Amino acid sequence: MTQRLQLHTRALSRRSFLITVCATGIAVAFGGLLQDASGASMAPAVEGGYRPNAWLTIAADGTLTIMSPASEMGQGIMTTLPLLIAEDMDADWHKVRVVQAPSDAEKYGNPGFYGVQLTGGSESTRGYYGMLRLVGAQTRKIILASAADMLNVPVSELTTVPNRVVHARSGRSLDYGEVAAVGTLPDPLPQATDADLKPSDQWRYIGKLTIPRVDIPSKVDGTAIFGIDVQLPDMLYGAVLRAPVQGEQPETINDTEARTVPGITHIVPLPYGVGIIGETVEATRQAKDLLDVTWTTSSRIRNYNSDRLLEAYRSVGRDLAQTGVSAATEADAQAAISKAATVIEVDYMSDHVHHATMEPMNATALVMGDTVEVWAPTQGPTGTQGFAAEVAGTTPDKVKVNTTLLGGGFGRKAEADFIIDAVSLAKAVQGRPVKVIWSREDDVRHGKYRPLEAQHVQVGLDADGNIVGWRHRIVADSIFARTMPQLFESEGGHDSVVTEGAHFNYAVPAHQIEYIRQDNGLDIGFWFAVGVGYTRFGIECVIDEIATAKGVDPVALRLELLKDQPRARKVVETVAQMAEWDRQRDGRALGVAYSDAFGSHCAEIAEVSLDRETGEIRVHTVWCAVDPGIAVQPRNIEALMITGITGGASHALFEQINIVDGEVQESNFDTYRVMRMSEAPDIQVTVIPTPENPIGGIGQVGLPPIGPAIANAVARLTGGVRLRHYPFLPERVLKALNA
């Protein structure tokens, strides 16, 4: 059964927002915070001694403490995952307290993500969903067994309502707290199977609009602890001066002036820079600026010029004699294209982009002998254990990771460089914790950017304009070659995250995807939706180019190509209805795009205008229809779609990292341009749950379609002017208009 949930986000001016807050209280502005504050909440530690499994404890007062294994970085996962356990154990959500799970992959690793604790790839809910629901069902069976022993009745005569075991025949019942206080765990523990899970028509929490997020109250009142907020007794602060070019090392260090700064305790040479330790953040930054360092000049990155390389990548994509690794092959696309009546052959390109998290990189570490403790806003506790152990000369089992809230992640905080900083400096002062906070300039200049990338797409059409073959060549460096070299090697040099999204569900008889790696040495990384963010740019714009060549409507063409994909068709049809696709606009145009990435179906339409004098594009409204399969938290899905659409529009219009002779040219938000609040579009979201289908990822789903939707709208507005290079800077738009 398909259920549509119409969720509309109205743009508020700052004045309207303040009036709303002052007149009715902050609860209204934040979606009913005060009204729902009695729901589940965050807690710093576990309460209670009745522990059916590693995921849950129950206190005598009925309080339920549930572990959350994934990193909370604004995506609401600290509510979603515990909610799954609460559903099938029949918990009273108001009595739930959520605790961040410790670093222990054996207990809390994601079965859908190589069994490690790593948050990313829109894999958290998908990966943990089945397991955590079974944890909930097993917990319920354990409670029932304990209660049966206490009441001296057969388990088969017992049932549950939220937080209470009921024996209907005798009229007796036990609160879960009473079971925890007196009951004993059965031996052996009963196991649960899929047959023990609640059917969807009995769900109390999954799919309901009224479940508030547990992390919001503390973020509103200021008590939330992010990595940057960590304070420990006797703590020192650290900063690291890095080479302006990746891969260089300090050759000579003159720290005479730096040591004169009051409060500086240590200057620590590092293989990749110079560390400064002191009593205050201000002292370490002042001393850092006073360091006089001569750097080596042997790094191959000194030859890295992003503009020049991108043109070289485009040439490689066009040169069909340069073969790469096959990412997917369905029939003989090349042969089909060679016999086509018409061939569309185009290039799409994307610049480097930076994560620009509001909370810059930071970590706190304490090294005592062969033991290490880390406090960090990390997406990867398991990886943090490994890297910290390597730096400290110990083993991962002797590293404890305390994962804080993250002020944004987007893949950047899955990296370990900021962890290595903190552990390296803490090792130098054994016994005292050291907190390292990167400056915004450090954060921007030393990022792990999304790959520079060029795509060459060839599509063959028959005499009626139907697709006979599609060849897609993706030219970029590899992320996995650095981060997961064994996986990269086992896949024959194919980087599946770089080419992610190139495989689509459009009905195409012959389809070929190739990856041509360009190894230029720069560390590149996972960025919000990674490969899907640019592969869908190329694909969805080419679909519109085919529609133009065929003389058909872009929405109609997508529906034709998705004729055997009912969920896909539904989101495309829905978003077209939402936007009134056929209605003409004065001075504005609509563009559409679709994506089936991460196991969810999403279609978006953007309404844009264009200043032909300046080349500036304005996105006024975005409509979005999304089918995530099982919608655990529909309101949160709406929020995540808004996040993806806003971030996607920002990167499509403004964001770029330029590298000249190995040095990053941007340094802060004055040079790394992001979308401002005044530029954000009105966004309307319709969630279409289909609980009979598998659960899809959602965190990154909103980003891929928005860029091509904007480009397609500009093409319709201008009579066919195509924007094929992210970002759509005004000068690039003007160049396209004048071409």
Short mmCIF file of C-alpha atoms in Angstrom, two decimals, residues 248-469:
data_model
loop_
_atom_site.label_atom_id
_atom_site.label_comp_id
_atom_site.label_asym_id
_atom_site.label_seq_id
_atom_site.Cartn_x
_atom_site.Cartn_y
_atom_site.Cartn_z
CA GLU A 248 55.93 17.96 1.95
CA GLN A 249 57.78 17.68 5.27
CA PRO A 250 59.52 20.19 7.53
CA GLU A 251 63.16 20.53 6.53
CA THR A 252 64.19 23.14 9.10
CA ILE A 253 62.19 24.48 12.04
CA ASN A 254 62.98 27.79 13.72
CA ASP A 255 60.72 27.93 16.77
CA THR A 256 62.57 30.61 18.75
CA GLU A 257 59.82 33.21 18.58
CA ALA A 258 57.06 30.64 19.00
CA ARG A 259 58.52 29.48 22.32
CA THR A 260 58.33 33.03 23.71
CA VAL A 261 54.51 32.99 23.63
CA PRO A 262 53.21 32.70 27.21
CA GLY A 263 51.59 29.35 27.89
CA ILE A 264 53.41 27.34 25.21
CA THR A 265 54.70 24.07 26.65
CA HIS A 266 55.92 21.98 23.72
CA ILE A 267 56.91 22.28 20.06
CA VAL A 268 56.63 18.85 18.46
CA PRO A 269 58.14 18.03 15.04
CA LEU A 270 55.85 15.72 13.07
CA PRO A 271 56.41 13.83 9.81
CA TYR A 272 53.88 16.09 8.08
CA GLY A 273 54.23 19.37 10.01
CA VAL A 274 54.92 20.96 13.37
CA GLY A 275 52.77 20.56 16.47
CA ILE A 276 52.34 23.21 19.14
CA ILE A 277 51.04 22.45 22.63
CA GLY A 278 50.01 25.07 25.14
CA GLU A 279 47.69 26.12 27.93
CA THR A 280 45.20 27.97 25.67
CA VAL A 281 43.90 27.82 22.12
CA GLU A 282 44.97 31.42 21.58
CA ALA A 283 48.54 30.72 22.63
CA THR A 284 48.91 27.76 20.28
CA ARG A 285 47.56 29.71 17.34
CA GLN A 286 49.80 32.68 18.04
CA ALA A 287 52.83 30.42 18.32
CA LYS A 288 51.86 28.59 15.15
CA ASP A 289 51.88 31.87 13.24
CA LEU A 290 55.39 32.63 14.59
CA LEU A 291 56.96 29.37 13.43
CA ASP A 292 59.54 29.73 10.66
CA VAL A 293 59.57 26.47 8.73
CA THR A 294 61.38 25.51 5.55
CA TRP A 295 59.55 22.77 3.72
CA THR A 296 60.84 20.11 1.36
CA THR A 297 60.03 20.65 -2.32
CA SER A 298 59.87 17.06 -3.56
CA SER A 299 56.14 16.29 -3.40
CA ARG A 300 54.55 15.26 -6.68
CA ILE A 301 51.53 17.37 -5.66
CA ARG A 302 53.51 20.48 -6.63
CA ASN A 303 52.57 19.60 -10.20
CA TYR A 304 48.87 19.53 -9.35
CA ASN A 305 46.87 22.24 -11.14
CA SER A 306 43.16 21.49 -10.99
CA ASP A 307 42.10 23.54 -14.03
CA ARG A 308 44.74 21.99 -16.25
CA LEU A 309 44.08 18.49 -14.97
CA LEU A 310 40.35 18.73 -15.55
CA GLU A 311 40.94 19.55 -19.20
CA ALA A 312 43.32 16.61 -19.39
CA TYR A 313 40.65 14.38 -17.84
CA ARG A 314 38.16 15.53 -20.46
CA SER A 315 40.63 14.64 -23.21
CA VAL A 316 41.12 11.18 -21.72
CA GLY A 317 37.37 10.66 -21.63
CA ARG A 318 37.05 11.60 -25.28
CA ASP A 319 39.94 9.38 -26.36
CA LEU A 320 38.18 6.04 -26.72
CA ALA A 321 41.52 4.34 -27.33
CA GLN A 322 42.37 4.90 -23.66
CA THR A 323 40.62 2.03 -21.96
CA GLY A 324 39.89 1.67 -18.27
CA VAL A 325 38.21 -0.78 -15.94
CA SER A 326 34.72 -2.01 -16.71
CA ALA A 327 32.29 -0.92 -14.01
CA ALA A 328 29.24 -2.50 -15.68
CA THR A 329 28.40 -4.00 -19.06
CA GLU A 330 24.97 -4.90 -20.40
CA ALA A 331 25.11 -6.03 -24.05
CA ASP A 332 27.44 -4.39 -26.57
CA ALA A 333 26.85 -0.66 -26.24
CA GLN A 334 29.75 0.29 -28.48
CA ALA A 335 28.46 -1.82 -31.36
CA ALA A 336 24.93 -0.48 -30.92
CA ILE A 337 26.15 3.12 -30.94
CA SER A 338 28.24 2.52 -34.06
CA LYS A 339 25.05 1.56 -35.93
CA ALA A 340 22.86 4.32 -34.49
CA ALA A 341 21.06 6.85 -36.66
CA THR A 342 22.04 9.67 -34.29
CA VAL A 343 24.77 9.87 -31.65
CA ILE A 344 24.73 12.31 -28.76
CA GLU A 345 28.28 12.76 -27.47
CA VAL A 346 28.88 15.15 -24.58
CA ASP A 347 31.21 15.87 -21.66
CA TYR A 348 30.27 16.77 -18.10
CA MET A 349 32.80 17.95 -15.53
CA SER A 350 32.96 18.64 -11.80
CA ASP A 351 35.46 20.65 -9.77
CA HIS A 352 36.80 19.64 -6.39
CA VAL A 353 34.41 20.52 -3.55
CA HIS A 354 35.03 20.75 0.19
CA HIS A 355 32.93 19.46 3.09
CA ALA A 356 32.91 22.80 4.98
CA THR A 357 31.37 21.35 8.14
CA MET A 358 30.28 23.98 10.63
CA GLU A 359 32.37 22.29 13.30
CA PRO A 360 35.95 22.19 12.00
CA MET A 361 38.15 19.14 12.52
CA ASN A 362 39.00 18.52 16.17
CA ALA A 363 39.82 15.73 18.60
CA THR A 364 41.00 15.25 22.16
CA ALA A 365 43.35 12.45 23.17
CA LEU A 366 44.93 11.10 26.34
CA VAL A 367 47.90 8.72 26.10
CA MET A 368 49.05 6.86 29.20
CA GLY A 369 51.65 4.22 28.48
CA ASP A 370 50.11 1.77 26.03
CA THR A 371 46.52 2.93 26.55
CA VAL A 372 44.78 5.68 24.59
CA GLU A 373 41.46 7.42 25.06
CA VAL A 374 40.00 9.63 22.34
CA TRP A 375 37.06 12.05 22.42
CA ALA A 376 36.12 13.03 18.88
CA PRO A 377 33.30 13.89 16.46
CA THR A 378 34.21 10.89 14.33
CA GLN A 379 32.16 9.02 11.75
CA GLY A 380 34.43 6.00 12.17
CA PRO A 381 35.12 4.80 15.73
CA THR A 382 36.63 1.54 14.44
CA GLY A 383 39.03 3.35 12.15
CA THR A 384 39.86 5.80 14.93
CA GLN A 385 40.91 2.89 17.14
CA GLY A 386 43.22 1.57 14.46
CA PHE A 387 44.90 4.85 13.56
CA ALA A 388 45.26 5.94 17.19
CA ALA A 389 46.86 2.60 18.06
CA GLU A 390 49.31 2.91 15.20
CA VAL A 391 50.41 6.40 16.30
CA ALA A 392 50.70 5.45 19.96
CA GLY A 393 52.48 2.17 19.28
CA THR A 394 49.80 0.02 20.86
CA THR A 395 46.91 -2.23 19.78
CA PRO A 396 43.34 -1.19 18.88
CA ASP A 397 41.87 -3.04 21.87
CA LYS A 398 43.73 -0.61 24.13
CA VAL A 399 42.13 2.44 22.48
CA LYS A 400 38.82 3.73 23.82
CA VAL A 401 36.87 6.07 21.56
CA ASN A 402 34.21 8.40 22.94
CA THR A 403 32.12 9.54 19.97
CA THR A 404 30.60 12.97 20.53
CA LEU A 405 27.94 14.72 18.51
CA LEU A 406 29.23 15.89 15.14
CA GLY A 407 28.73 19.42 13.87
CA GLY A 408 28.41 18.08 10.34
CA GLY A 409 30.31 15.21 8.76
CA PHE A 410 29.47 14.58 5.08
CA GLY A 411 32.28 12.01 4.89
CA ARG A 412 35.06 14.31 6.09
CA LYS A 413 34.95 13.06 9.67
CA ALA A 414 35.40 9.49 8.51
CA GLU A 415 39.03 10.50 7.94
CA ALA A 416 41.75 10.13 10.56
CA ASP A 417 44.08 13.11 10.09
CA PHE A 418 42.61 15.13 12.94
CA ILE A 419 42.68 12.02 15.16
CA ILE A 420 46.35 11.49 14.34
CA ASP A 421 47.06 15.12 15.30
CA ALA A 422 45.55 14.73 18.76
CA VAL A 423 47.14 11.36 19.54
CA SER A 424 50.56 12.48 18.25
CA LEU A 425 50.57 15.52 20.52
CA ALA A 426 49.10 13.65 23.50
CA LYS A 427 51.85 11.06 23.13
CA ALA A 428 54.40 13.84 23.54
CA VAL A 429 52.97 14.89 26.94
CA GLN A 430 52.02 11.47 28.35
CA GLY A 431 49.34 11.67 31.03
CA ARG A 432 47.66 14.94 30.05
CA PRO A 433 44.81 15.20 27.54
CA VAL A 434 45.42 17.37 24.48
CA LYS A 435 42.65 18.91 22.42
CA VAL A 436 43.48 19.87 18.83
CA ILE A 437 41.14 22.28 17.03
CA TRP A 438 41.77 23.11 13.39
CA SER A 439 41.29 26.68 12.29
CA ARG A 440 38.81 27.26 9.48
CA GLU A 441 41.76 28.00 7.20
CA ASP A 442 43.39 24.67 8.08
CA ASP A 443 40.06 22.95 7.51
CA VAL A 444 39.56 24.41 4.03
CA ARG A 445 43.17 24.14 2.82
CA HIS A 446 43.78 20.61 4.04
CA GLY A 447 40.54 18.86 3.17
CA LYS A 448 39.89 15.51 1.54
CA TYR A 449 37.98 16.90 -1.41
CA ARG A 450 35.55 15.18 -3.73
CA PRO A 451 37.46 13.95 -6.79
CA LEU A 452 38.06 16.16 -9.77
CA GLU A 453 36.04 14.38 -12.41
CA ALA A 454 35.16 14.35 -16.11
CA GLN A 455 32.51 12.22 -17.81
CA HIS A 456 32.21 11.39 -21.47
CA VAL A 457 28.78 10.11 -22.45
CA GLN A 458 27.83 8.62 -25.81
CA VAL A 459 24.24 7.70 -26.53
CA GLY A 460 23.06 6.14 -29.78
CA LEU A 461 19.50 6.76 -30.99
CA ASP A 462 17.62 4.94 -33.73
CA ALA A 463 15.62 6.71 -36.46
CA ASP A 464 12.70 7.19 -34.05
CA GLY A 465 14.87 8.69 -31.33
CA ASN A 466 14.89 5.60 -29.13
CA ILE A 467 18.03 4.74 -27.18
CA VAL A 468 19.94 1.78 -28.61
CA GLY A 469 23.16 2.10 -26.63
#
